[in-house]
Amino acid sequence: MNASVAIQVLPSVQDEEEVIRIVDEVIDYIKSTGLNYYVGPCETSIEGDYDTLMEIVKNCQLVAAKAGCKAMNTYVKISYKAEGDVLTIDKKVTKHHQ
Ligand SMILES: Cc1ncc(C[n+]2csc(CCO)c2C)c(N)n1
């Protein structure tokens, strides 16, 4: 696992329910990739191979657009390790769960 990303899609729409609907579509897409992911209140984290993750990041905008979102801003954070593995999502968050 040489990379993980955190992706926050912010649809440029007024209605909160519409934001939720579009983000749900993006999360459903992320789920469909079969990679391990973690949904948080502000962003979704995914872990996997770097090239695969970059493709997924690219597709998230296309999925939102297909769901009817004409404009959005997306913020992406990347953890990458050239040799060896990045810390897993599990190792980073599980011990903090209440
Ligand atoms: C990719 C991505 N994942 C999570 C959020 C945060 N978020 C915004 S609305 C909502 C509820 C969806 O049912 C969640 C979890 C985001 N903005 N973009």
mmCIF file with all atom_site columns, C-alpha atoms in Angstrom, residues 56-89:
data_model
loop_
_atom_site.group_PDB
_atom_site.id
_atom_site.type_symbol
_atom_site.label_atom_id
_atom_site.label_alt_id
_atom_site.label_comp_id
_atom_site.label_asym_id
_atom_site.label_entity_id
_atom_site.label_seq_id
_atom_site.pdbx_PDB_ins_code
_atom_site.Cartn_x
_atom_site.Cartn_y
_atom_site.Cartn_z
_atom_site.occupancy
_atom_site.B_iso_or_equiv
_atom_site.pdbx_formal_charge
_atom_site.auth_seq_id
_atom_site.auth_comp_id
_atom_site.auth_asym_id
_atom_site.auth_atom_id
_atom_site.pdbx_PDB_model_num
ATOM 1  C CA . ILE A 1 56 ? -10.088 7.437  -8.628  1.00 0.00 ? 56 ILE A CA 1
ATOM 2  C CA . VAL A 1 57 ? -9.466  11.079 -7.676  1.00 0.00 ? 57 VAL A CA 1
ATOM 3  C CA . LYS A 1 58 ? -9.945  12.022 -11.335 1.00 0.00 ? 58 LYS A CA 1
ATOM 4  C CA . ASN A 1 59 ? -13.148 9.998  -11.625 1.00 0.00 ? 59 ASN A CA 1
ATOM 5  C CA . CYS A 1 60 ? -14.778 11.514 -8.532  1.00 0.00 ? 60 CYS A CA 1
ATOM 6  C CA . GLN A 1 61 ? -15.404 14.788 -10.395 1.00 0.00 ? 61 GLN A CA 1
ATOM 7  C CA . LEU A 1 62 ? -16.828 12.904 -13.369 1.00 0.00 ? 62 LEU A CA 1
ATOM 8  C CA . VAL A 1 63 ? -19.166 10.925 -11.107 1.00 0.00 ? 63 VAL A CA 1
ATOM 9  C CA . ALA A 1 64 ? -20.400 14.114 -9.414  1.00 0.00 ? 64 ALA A CA 1
ATOM 10 C CA . ALA A 1 65 ? -20.908 15.777 -12.809 1.00 0.00 ? 65 ALA A CA 1
ATOM 11 C CA . LYS A 1 66 ? -22.870 12.768 -14.046 1.00 0.00 ? 66 LYS A CA 1
ATOM 12 C CA . ALA A 1 67 ? -25.031 13.054 -10.923 1.00 0.00 ? 67 ALA A CA 1
ATOM 13 C CA . GLY A 1 68 ? -25.979 16.542 -12.102 1.00 0.00 ? 68 GLY A CA 1
ATOM 14 C CA . CYS A 1 69 ? -23.422 18.643 -10.248 1.00 0.00 ? 69 CYS A CA 1
ATOM 15 C CA . LYS A 1 70 ? -22.399 21.328 -12.740 1.00 0.00 ? 70 LYS A CA 1
ATOM 16 C CA . ALA A 1 71 ? -19.525 22.728 -10.644 1.00 0.00 ? 71 ALA A CA 1
ATOM 17 C CA . MET A 1 72 ? -17.568 21.690 -7.588  1.00 0.00 ? 72 MET A CA 1
ATOM 18 C CA . ASN A 1 73 ? -14.347 22.254 -5.708  1.00 0.00 ? 73 ASN A CA 1
ATOM 19 C CA . THR A 1 74 ? -12.375 19.210 -4.648  1.00 0.00 ? 74 THR A CA 1
ATOM 20 C CA . TYR A 1 75 ? -9.570  19.138 -2.094  1.00 0.00 ? 75 TYR A CA 1
ATOM 21 C CA . VAL A 1 76 ? -7.152  16.217 -2.069  1.00 0.00 ? 76 VAL A CA 1
ATOM 22 C CA . LYS A 1 77 ? -4.466  15.205 0.415   1.00 0.00 ? 77 LYS A CA 1
ATOM 23 C CA . ILE A 1 78 ? -1.953  12.551 -0.562  1.00 0.00 ? 78 ILE A CA 1
ATOM 24 C CA . SER A 1 79 ? 0.274   10.287 1.511   1.00 0.00 ? 79 SER A CA 1
ATOM 25 C CA . TYR A 1 80 ? 2.881   8.603  -0.649  1.00 0.00 ? 80 TYR A CA 1
ATOM 26 C CA . LYS A 1 81 ? 5.891   6.431  0.019   1.00 0.00 ? 81 LYS A CA 1
ATOM 27 C CA . ALA A 1 82 ? 8.301   5.641  -2.815  1.00 0.00 ? 82 ALA A CA 1
ATOM 28 C CA . GLU A 1 83 ? 9.531   2.479  -1.082  1.00 0.00 ? 83 GLU A CA 1
ATOM 29 C CA . GLY A 1 84 ? 7.550   0.521  1.443   1.00 0.00 ? 84 GLY A CA 1
ATOM 30 C CA . ASP A 1 85 ? 4.087   1.119  2.787   1.00 0.00 ? 85 ASP A CA 1
ATOM 31 C CA . VAL A 1 86 ? 2.285   4.181  4.092   1.00 0.00 ? 86 VAL A CA 1
ATOM 32 C CA . LEU A 1 87 ? 0.588   3.900  7.468   1.00 0.00 ? 87 LEU A CA 1
ATOM 33 C CA . THR A 1 88 ? -2.781  2.209  7.048   1.00 0.00 ? 88 THR A CA 1
ATOM 34 C CA . ILE A 1 89 ? -6.037  4.014  7.786   1.00 0.00 ? 89 ILE A CA 1
#
